[in-house]
Coordinates of C-alpha atoms and ligand atoms in Angstrom, one line a residue:
M734 CA 27.4 2.9 -15.8
T735 CA 28.6 3.8 -12.3
Q736 CA 30.1 7.4 -12.2
R737 CA 32.7 8.1 -9.5
I738 CA 34.8 11.2 -8.8
D739 CA 38.1 10.7 -10.7
K740 CA 41.0 10.3 -8.2
A741 CA 43.2 12.2 -10.6
L742 CA 40.8 15.2 -10.5
I743 CA 40.9 15.2 -6.7
A744 CA 44.7 15.0 -6.7
E745 CA 45.0 17.8 -9.3
Q746 CA 42.7 20.0 -7.3
N747 CA 44.4 19.2 -4.0
D748 CA 47.8 20.0 -5.5
K749 CA 46.6 23.5 -6.3
L750 CA 45.2 24.0 -2.7
M751 CA 47.9 22.2 -0.7
P752 CA 50.5 25.0 -0.3
A753 CA 47.8 27.3 1.2
L754 CA 46.5 24.5 3.4
L755 CA 50.0 23.7 4.7
E756 CA 50.5 27.4 5.6
D757 CA 47.1 27.5 7.5
Y758 CA 47.7 24.1 9.1
D759 CA 51.2 25.1 10.4
A760 CA 49.8 28.3 11.8
L761 CA 47.0 26.4 13.6
A762 CA 49.5 23.9 14.8
R763 CA 51.5 26.7 16.5
K764 CA 48.4 28.2 18.0
L765 CA 47.2 24.9 19.4
A766 CA 50.8 24.1 20.7
R767 CA 50.5 27.2 22.8
Q768 CA 47.5 25.5 24.5
D769 CA 49.5 22.2 24.8
I770 CA 47.4 20.6 22.1
D771 CA 49.2 18.4 19.5
I772 CA 47.4 19.1 16.2
E773 CA 48.4 15.7 14.9
R774 CA 46.4 14.0 17.7
I775 CA 43.3 16.0 16.7
T776 CA 43.7 15.4 13.0
K777 CA 44.0 11.6 13.6
Q778 CA 40.7 11.7 15.5
A779 CA 39.1 13.8 12.7
E780 CA 40.2 11.1 10.2
L781 CA 38.3 8.5 12.3
F782 CA 35.1 10.5 12.3
Q783 CA 32.2 8.9 10.3
I784 CA 28.6 10.0 9.8
A785 CA 26.0 8.0 7.9
I786 CA 24.1 9.3 4.8
P787 CA 20.3 8.9 4.7
S788 CA 19.5 7.2 1.4
W789 CA 16.3 9.4 1.2
G790 CA 18.5 12.5 1.5
T791 CA 20.2 11.9 -1.9
G792 CA 17.1 12.9 -3.8
T793 CA 15.4 16.3 -3.7
G794 CA 13.1 16.6 -0.8
G795 CA 9.8 18.4 -0.6
T796 CA 7.1 19.6 1.7
R797 CA 3.4 18.8 1.9
F798 CA 2.9 21.6 -0.6
A799 CA 5.2 20.5 -3.4
R800 CA 8.5 18.9 -4.4
F801 CA 10.6 20.4 -7.2
P802 CA 12.8 17.5 -8.5
G803 CA 16.4 18.5 -9.4
E804 CA 18.5 17.3 -12.3
G805 CA 19.7 13.6 -12.4
E806 CA 17.5 12.5 -9.4
P807 CA 18.5 9.1 -8.1
R808 CA 15.6 6.8 -9.1
N809 CA 16.4 3.8 -6.9
I810 CA 18.7 2.6 -4.2
F811 CA 21.4 1.7 -6.6
E812 CA 21.6 5.3 -7.9
K813 CA 21.3 6.6 -4.3
L814 CA 24.4 4.4 -3.5
E815 CA 26.3 5.9 -6.5
D816 CA 25.6 9.4 -5.2
S817 CA 26.6 8.3 -1.6
A818 CA 29.9 6.9 -3.0
V819 CA 30.6 10.3 -4.6
I820 CA 30.0 12.1 -1.3
N821 CA 32.4 9.6 0.4
D822 CA 35.0 10.0 -2.4
L823 CA 35.2 13.7 -1.6
S824 CA 34.5 13.8 2.2
Q825 CA 36.1 10.5 3.3
A826 CA 33.7 10.6 6.3
T827 CA 30.5 9.0 5.0
E828 CA 31.2 5.4 4.2
R829 CA 27.9 4.2 5.7
V830 CA 24.4 4.6 4.1
S831 CA 21.1 4.2 6.1
P832 CA 18.3 2.7 4.0
H833 CA 14.5 3.2 4.4
F834 CA 12.2 0.3 3.7
P835 CA 10.1 -0.1 1.6
W836 CA 11.4 3.0 -0.2
D837 CA 14.7 1.2 -0.9
K838 CA 13.3 -2.4 -1.1
V839 CA 14.8 -4.7 -3.8
D840 CA 14.0 -8.2 -4.9
D841 CA 17.6 -9.4 -4.4
F842 CA 19.3 -8.1 -1.2
K843 CA 22.5 -10.1 -1.9
E844 CA 22.8 -8.3 -5.2
L845 CA 22.4 -5.0 -3.4
K846 CA 25.1 -6.0 -0.9
Q847 CA 27.5 -6.9 -3.7
Y848 CA 26.8 -3.5 -5.3
S849 CA 27.4 -1.5 -2.1
D850 CA 30.6 -3.6 -1.5
S851 CA 31.8 -2.6 -5.0
L852 CA 31.4 1.0 -4.0
N853 CA 33.2 0.5 -0.6
L854 CA 30.0 1.5 1.2
K855 CA 28.6 -0.1 4.3
W856 CA 25.1 -0.2 5.7
D857 CA 24.1 1.8 8.7
S858 CA 20.8 1.6 10.6
I859 CA 17.7 0.2 8.9
N860 CA 14.7 2.5 9.0
S861 CA 11.3 0.8 9.0
N862 CA 8.2 2.7 7.7
T863 CA 4.8 2.2 9.3
F864 CA 3.8 5.9 8.7
Q865 CA 2.6 5.3 5.1
D866 CA 0.1 2.8 3.6
Q867 CA 1.8 0.7 0.8
Q868 CA 0.0 -0.2 -2.4
D869 CA -1.0 -3.8 -1.4
Q870 CA -1.3 -3.2 2.3
Q871 CA -4.1 -5.0 4.1
H872 CA -4.5 -2.8 7.2
S873 CA -4.2 1.0 7.1
Y874 CA -1.9 3.0 9.4
K875 CA -4.4 5.9 9.4
Y876 CA -4.9 5.5 13.1
G877 CA -1.4 4.4 13.9
S878 CA 0.8 1.4 13.6
L879 CA 2.5 -0.2 16.6
S880 CA -0.1 1.5 18.9
N881 CA -3.1 1.1 16.6
T882 CA -6.3 -0.1 18.4
S883 CA -6.5 -2.8 15.7
E884 CA -4.5 -5.9 16.6
A885 CA -4.3 -6.8 12.9
A886 CA -2.7 -3.4 12.1
R887 CA -0.2 -3.8 15.0
E888 CA 0.7 -7.3 13.9
Q889 CA 1.2 -6.1 10.3
A890 CA 3.6 -3.3 11.6
I891 CA 5.5 -5.8 13.8
E892 CA 5.9 -8.1 10.9
H893 CA 7.3 -5.3 8.7
N894 CA 9.9 -4.4 11.4
I895 CA 10.9 -8.1 11.7
E896 CA 11.3 -8.2 7.9
C897 CA 13.5 -5.1 8.1
I898 CA 15.8 -6.9 10.5
K899 CA 16.0 -9.9 8.1
W900 CA 16.9 -7.6 5.2
G901 CA 19.4 -5.7 7.4
K902 CA 21.2 -8.9 8.3
I903 CA 21.9 -9.6 4.6
L904 CA 23.2 -6.1 4.2
G905 CA 25.4 -6.3 7.4
S906 CA 23.6 -3.6 9.3
K907 CA 23.5 -3.8 13.2
T908 CA 20.7 -1.5 14.0
L909 CA 16.9 -1.1 13.5
T910 CA 15.6 2.5 13.9
V911 CA 11.9 2.7 14.6
W912 CA 10.1 6.1 14.2
V913 CA 6.3 5.9 14.3
G914 CA 4.0 8.9 13.7
D915 CA 1.3 7.3 15.9
G916 CA -0.7 9.9 17.9
S917 CA -3.9 11.9 17.8
N918 CA -5.3 15.1 16.5
H919 CA -8.1 15.7 19.0
P920 CA -8.2 15.7 22.8
G921 CA -10.0 12.5 23.9
Q922 CA -9.3 10.7 20.6
Q923 CA -6.6 8.5 22.2
H924 CA -6.1 7.0 25.7
F925 CA -2.5 8.0 26.4
Q926 CA -1.6 5.0 28.6
H927 CA -3.4 2.4 26.6
A928 CA -1.8 3.6 23.4
F929 CA 1.7 3.5 25.0
E930 CA 1.0 0.0 26.4
R931 CA 0.0 -1.2 22.9
Y932 CA 3.2 0.4 21.5
L933 CA 5.4 -1.3 24.2
N934 CA 3.8 -4.7 23.6
S935 CA 4.4 -4.4 19.9
M936 CA 8.0 -3.2 20.4
K937 CA 8.6 -6.2 22.8
K938 CA 7.7 -8.6 19.9
I939 CA 10.2 -6.7 17.6
Y940 CA 12.9 -6.6 20.3
A941 CA 12.5 -10.4 20.8
E942 CA 13.6 -10.9 17.1
L943 CA 16.8 -8.7 17.4
P944 CA 20.1 -10.5 16.8
A945 CA 22.2 -10.4 20.0
D946 CA 24.7 -7.9 18.5
W947 CA 22.0 -5.5 17.2
E948 CA 20.5 -2.4 18.7
L949 CA 17.0 -1.1 18.5
H950 CA 16.9 2.7 18.2
I951 CA 13.7 4.5 19.2
E952 CA 13.2 8.0 17.7
H953 CA 10.9 10.5 19.4
K954 CA 9.2 13.4 17.8
M955 CA 7.1 16.2 19.3
F956 CA 4.5 16.4 16.6
E957 CA 3.7 15.6 12.8
P958 CA 1.9 13.8 11.4
A959 CA -0.1 13.9 14.6
F960 CA -0.9 17.4 15.8
Y961 CA -2.4 17.0 19.3
S962 CA -0.5 14.0 20.9
T963 CA 2.3 11.7 19.7
V964 CA 2.9 8.3 21.4
I965 CA 6.7 8.8 21.5
Q966 CA 6.7 12.6 21.7
D967 CA 9.8 13.3 23.7
W968 CA 12.9 11.9 25.3
G969 CA 10.9 11.0 28.4
S970 CA 8.6 8.6 26.6
N971 CA 11.6 7.5 24.6
I972 CA 13.9 6.5 27.5
L973 CA 11.0 4.9 29.4
A974 CA 10.3 2.7 26.4
A975 CA 14.0 1.9 26.0
M976 CA 14.3 1.0 29.7
E977 CA 11.2 -1.1 29.5
L978 CA 12.4 -3.1 26.4
G979 CA 15.9 -3.9 27.6
P980 CA 19.7 -3.3 27.1
Q981 CA 19.7 -3.4 23.3
A982 CA 17.0 -0.7 23.1
K983 CA 18.4 2.9 23.0
S984 CA 17.1 6.4 22.3
L985 CA 17.8 8.2 19.0
V986 CA 17.9 12.0 19.0
D987 CA 16.7 13.7 15.8
L988 CA 17.6 17.4 16.4
G989 CA 14.5 18.7 14.6
H990 CA 12.1 16.7 16.7
H991 CA 12.2 19.1 19.6
A992 CA 10.3 22.3 20.3
P993 CA 12.4 25.5 19.5
N994 CA 14.8 26.3 22.4
V995 CA 14.7 22.9 24.0
N996 CA 18.1 22.2 25.6
I997 CA 19.0 19.2 23.4
E998 CA 22.6 19.0 24.7
M999 CA 21.2 18.4 28.2
I1000 CA 18.9 15.6 26.9
V1001 CA 22.0 14.1 25.4
S1002 CA 23.8 14.3 28.8
R1003 CA 20.9 12.4 30.5
L1004 CA 20.8 9.7 27.8
I1005 CA 24.6 9.2 28.1
Q1006 CA 24.4 9.0 31.9
F1007 CA 21.8 6.2 31.8
K1008 CA 23.6 4.4 28.9
K1009 CA 20.6 4.9 26.6
L1010 CA 22.1 7.1 23.9
G1011 CA 21.8 5.1 20.7
G1012 CA 22.5 7.9 18.1
F1013 CA 21.5 11.0 16.2
H1014 CA 19.8 12.3 13.2
F1015 CA 21.6 15.5 12.6
N1016 CA 19.9 18.4 10.9
D1017 CA 18.9 22.0 11.8
S1018 CA 15.6 23.8 12.1
K1019 CA 14.0 27.2 13.0
Y1020 CA 10.4 26.3 13.5
G1021 CA 9.3 22.6 13.1
D1022 CA 10.9 19.5 11.8
D1023 CA 12.4 21.5 9.0
D1024 CA 15.2 19.0 8.2
L1025 CA 17.6 21.8 7.1
D1026 CA 21.3 21.4 6.7
S1027 CA 23.2 20.5 9.9
G1028 CA 24.8 23.5 11.6
S1029 CA 23.2 25.9 9.1
L1030 CA 21.3 27.8 11.8
H1031 CA 22.5 26.7 15.3
P1032 CA 26.2 25.8 14.9
Y1033 CA 26.8 26.6 18.6
Q1034 CA 24.0 24.1 19.7
Q1035 CA 25.6 21.4 17.5
F1036 CA 29.0 22.2 19.1
L1037 CA 27.4 22.0 22.6
I1038 CA 26.0 18.6 21.8
F1039 CA 29.5 17.4 20.8
N1040 CA 30.9 19.0 23.9
E1041 CA 28.7 16.5 25.9
L1042 CA 29.8 13.6 23.6
V1043 CA 33.5 14.4 23.8
D1044 CA 33.2 14.8 27.6
A1045 CA 31.7 11.3 27.8
Q1046 CA 34.5 10.0 25.6
Y1047 CA 37.0 11.9 27.8
R1048 CA 35.5 10.4 31.0
K1049 CA 35.4 6.9 29.3
Q1050 CA 31.7 6.7 30.0
E1051 CA 30.5 3.1 30.2
G1052 CA 28.1 2.0 27.4
F1053 CA 28.9 5.1 25.3
N1054 CA 28.9 4.3 21.6
P1055 CA 26.5 6.6 19.8
N1056 CA 25.8 6.3 16.1
Y1057 CA 26.0 9.5 13.9
M1058 CA 23.7 10.0 10.9
L1059 CA 22.3 12.9 8.9
D1060 CA 18.6 13.2 8.3
Q1061 CA 17.8 16.1 6.1
S1062 CA 15.5 17.1 3.2
H1063 CA 17.1 19.1 0.5
N1064 CA 14.5 21.1 -1.3
V1065 CA 16.5 23.9 -2.9
T1066 CA 20.1 22.7 -3.1
D1067 CA 21.9 19.8 -4.9
P1068 CA 21.5 17.1 -2.2
I1069 CA 25.1 15.9 -2.8
E1070 CA 26.5 19.3 -2.0
S1071 CA 24.3 19.7 1.1
L1072 CA 25.3 16.3 2.4
I1073 CA 29.0 17.0 1.8
N1074 CA 28.6 20.4 3.6
S1075 CA 26.6 18.9 6.5
A1076 CA 28.9 16.0 7.1
A1077 CA 31.8 18.5 7.3
S1078 CA 29.7 20.7 9.6
V1079 CA 29.1 17.9 12.1
Q1080 CA 32.7 16.8 11.9
R1081 CA 33.7 20.5 12.6
S1082 CA 31.6 20.5 15.8
Y1083 CA 33.3 17.2 16.9
V1084 CA 36.8 18.5 16.2
A1085 CA 36.1 21.9 17.9
A1086 CA 34.8 20.0 21.0
L1087 CA 38.1 18.0 21.1
L1088 CA 39.9 21.4 21.7
V1089 CA 38.0 22.2 24.9
N1090 CA 40.4 22.4 27.9
R1091 CA 38.5 19.9 30.1
P1092 CA 40.6 20.1 33.3
A1093 CA 40.3 23.9 33.2
L1094 CA 36.5 23.7 32.5
T1095 CA 36.1 21.3 35.5
D1096 CA 37.9 23.7 37.8
Y1097 CA 35.8 26.7 36.7
Q1098 CA 32.6 24.6 37.1
L1099 CA 33.6 23.4 40.6
N1100 CA 34.4 27.0 41.6
N1101 CA 31.2 28.4 40.0
D1102 CA 33.3 30.6 37.7
A1103 CA 30.5 30.8 35.1
L1104 CA 32.2 33.3 32.8
M1105 CA 35.5 31.5 32.5
A1106 CA 33.6 28.1 32.1
S1107 CA 31.6 29.7 29.2
N1108 CA 34.7 31.3 27.7
T1109 CA 36.5 27.9 27.8
L1110 CA 33.9 26.5 25.5
K1111 CA 33.8 29.6 23.3
E1112 CA 37.5 29.5 22.9
A1113 CA 37.3 26.0 21.3
F1114 CA 34.1 26.9 19.3
H1115 CA 35.8 30.0 17.9
T1116 CA 38.9 28.1 16.8
D1117 CA 38.8 27.8 13.0
V1118 CA 39.5 24.0 12.5
T1119 CA 39.1 24.2 8.7
P1120 CA 42.7 23.2 8.1
I1121 CA 42.3 20.1 10.3
L1122 CA 39.2 19.0 8.4
A1123 CA 40.8 19.6 5.0
M1124 CA 44.0 17.8 6.0
A1125 CA 42.1 14.8 7.3
R1126 CA 40.2 14.6 4.0
A1127 CA 43.4 15.0 1.9
R1128 CA 45.3 12.4 3.9
K1129 CA 42.5 9.9 3.3
G1130 CA 42.4 10.6 -0.5
G1131 CA 39.5 13.0 -0.3
A1132 CA 39.2 16.6 -1.5
I1133 CA 40.7 19.6 0.3
D1134 CA 37.7 21.6 -1.1
P1135 CA 35.0 19.0 -1.8
I1136 CA 32.3 21.3 -3.1
R1137 CA 34.7 22.9 -5.6
T1138 CA 36.0 19.5 -6.7
Y1139 CA 32.5 18.2 -7.0
R1140 CA 31.5 21.1 -9.3
Q1141 CA 34.7 20.6 -11.3
S1142 CA 33.7 17.0 -11.9
A1143 CA 30.4 17.9 -13.5
Y1144 CA 29.0 14.8 -11.9
R1145 CA 25.4 16.2 -11.7
A1146 CA 25.4 17.2 -15.4
T1147 CA 26.8 13.7 -16.3
V1148 CA 24.2 11.7 -14.3
A1149 CA 21.4 14.1 -15.5
K1150 CA 22.0 12.7 -19.0
Q1151 CA 21.9 9.1 -17.7
R1152 CA 18.9 9.5 -15.5
P1153 CA 15.9 10.8 -17.4
N1154 CA 14.0 13.4 -15.3
S1155 CA 11.6 11.4 -13.1
G1156 CA 9.2 14.4 -13.2
G1157 CA 6.4 13.9 -10.7
N1158 CA 6.6 17.1 -8.8
G1159 CA 3.9 15.9 -6.4
S1160 CA 4.4 16.7 -2.7
G1161 CA 5.9 15.0 0.3
I1162 CA 9.4 14.8 1.8
V1163 CA 10.8 12.4 -0.8
Ligands
LRH227 C1 10.6 11.5 10.9 C2 12.0 11.2 10.4 C3 12.4 9.7 10.6 C4 12.5 9.2 9.2 C5 11.8 10.1 8.4 C6 12.3 10.2 7.0 O1 10.4 12.9 10.8 O2 12.9 12.0 11.0 O3 13.7 9.6 11.1 O4 12.0 7.9 9.1 O5 12.1 11.4 9.0
MN228 MN1 14.8 11.4 11.8

């Protein structure tokens, strides 16, 4: 039986919190008015903000060492959709879900579409998977997939991606995201150019099957599962591949796929300039691809990324239409709470970036006034936009304090009774 967050509970909780919110909202409105910023214009843009939920993020994640399942784990895509609907009930900013095949594969995709429709959820980018061998798989991906030296293995991987497009069309998705772990662990093991050529030839066969209104998003990653070289290891190989494939191919930036201290906001600026920014997998990390909650460690970097995105929006940059999505692994928190928190964190970076005084910034940049240019960004970053985020949620029927309302709903305890513990504390990210 589908569990949702009771609208009456949200209303009752909001009623308690609204007087304080109105006070804070009015105070912020006066502060922004002194900067000639109309808070209502900003709140409307906050209401339009959407970020997709990774289906695989609704379950407890793990590492190669272990996974410690939580209570009421979703056991299939239908239960992952239920949890995603709860996140959207409270946040009103996550109406799209991104599936991963074959993890979310079903026999009847029309039935799955009907179920998502019944939950007012839409389908975001389709993620293919040629980084694991499936039960009945003929050719192994041990030595790669789209760049494998075995033509049979490449053809198998191409077929899987084309099948993902077919399933995505039934669900109403418009994007295929391709991340491959292809690479090598030993110097000399792989011929870098030949491997890239095999990858490109395989991707050309997938690209040829793309519907005219679809995009193909290429995701780069520095390392893991390969630990010496990775075929698409950085934005350089990524944009070269996207340019080689054609206008529907774009680059996807997963924040955790870069070496520590890489200037990701500058990579974003380059991809925007060459109309190759397809979208993002937001998360945060301290060491490797840690897939931690977005903005939990580097909120200023996340803000600086949105400063580039809002600047492009402000300049009406041609071909600018990036897709936003979370890609996280929740090993020690309730995944629903982490996804609610992270969606709000990314939305906060966007709203703060809307407050940047761009004409002033341009002046300081042209006059090499580095300090005032930096302060212009910091002023926006340090503005507490919490009242705008809460008001945007409340006006759309969401919760002023989504975590508090979620806990009041006892949703997790309820589904824990309905979903027997799937046990299996093996290892692996999902
Ligand atoms: C690879 C990645 C990719 C997904 C996987 C779940 O690290 O970021 O986006 O396919 O995580
Ligand atoms: Mn990713």
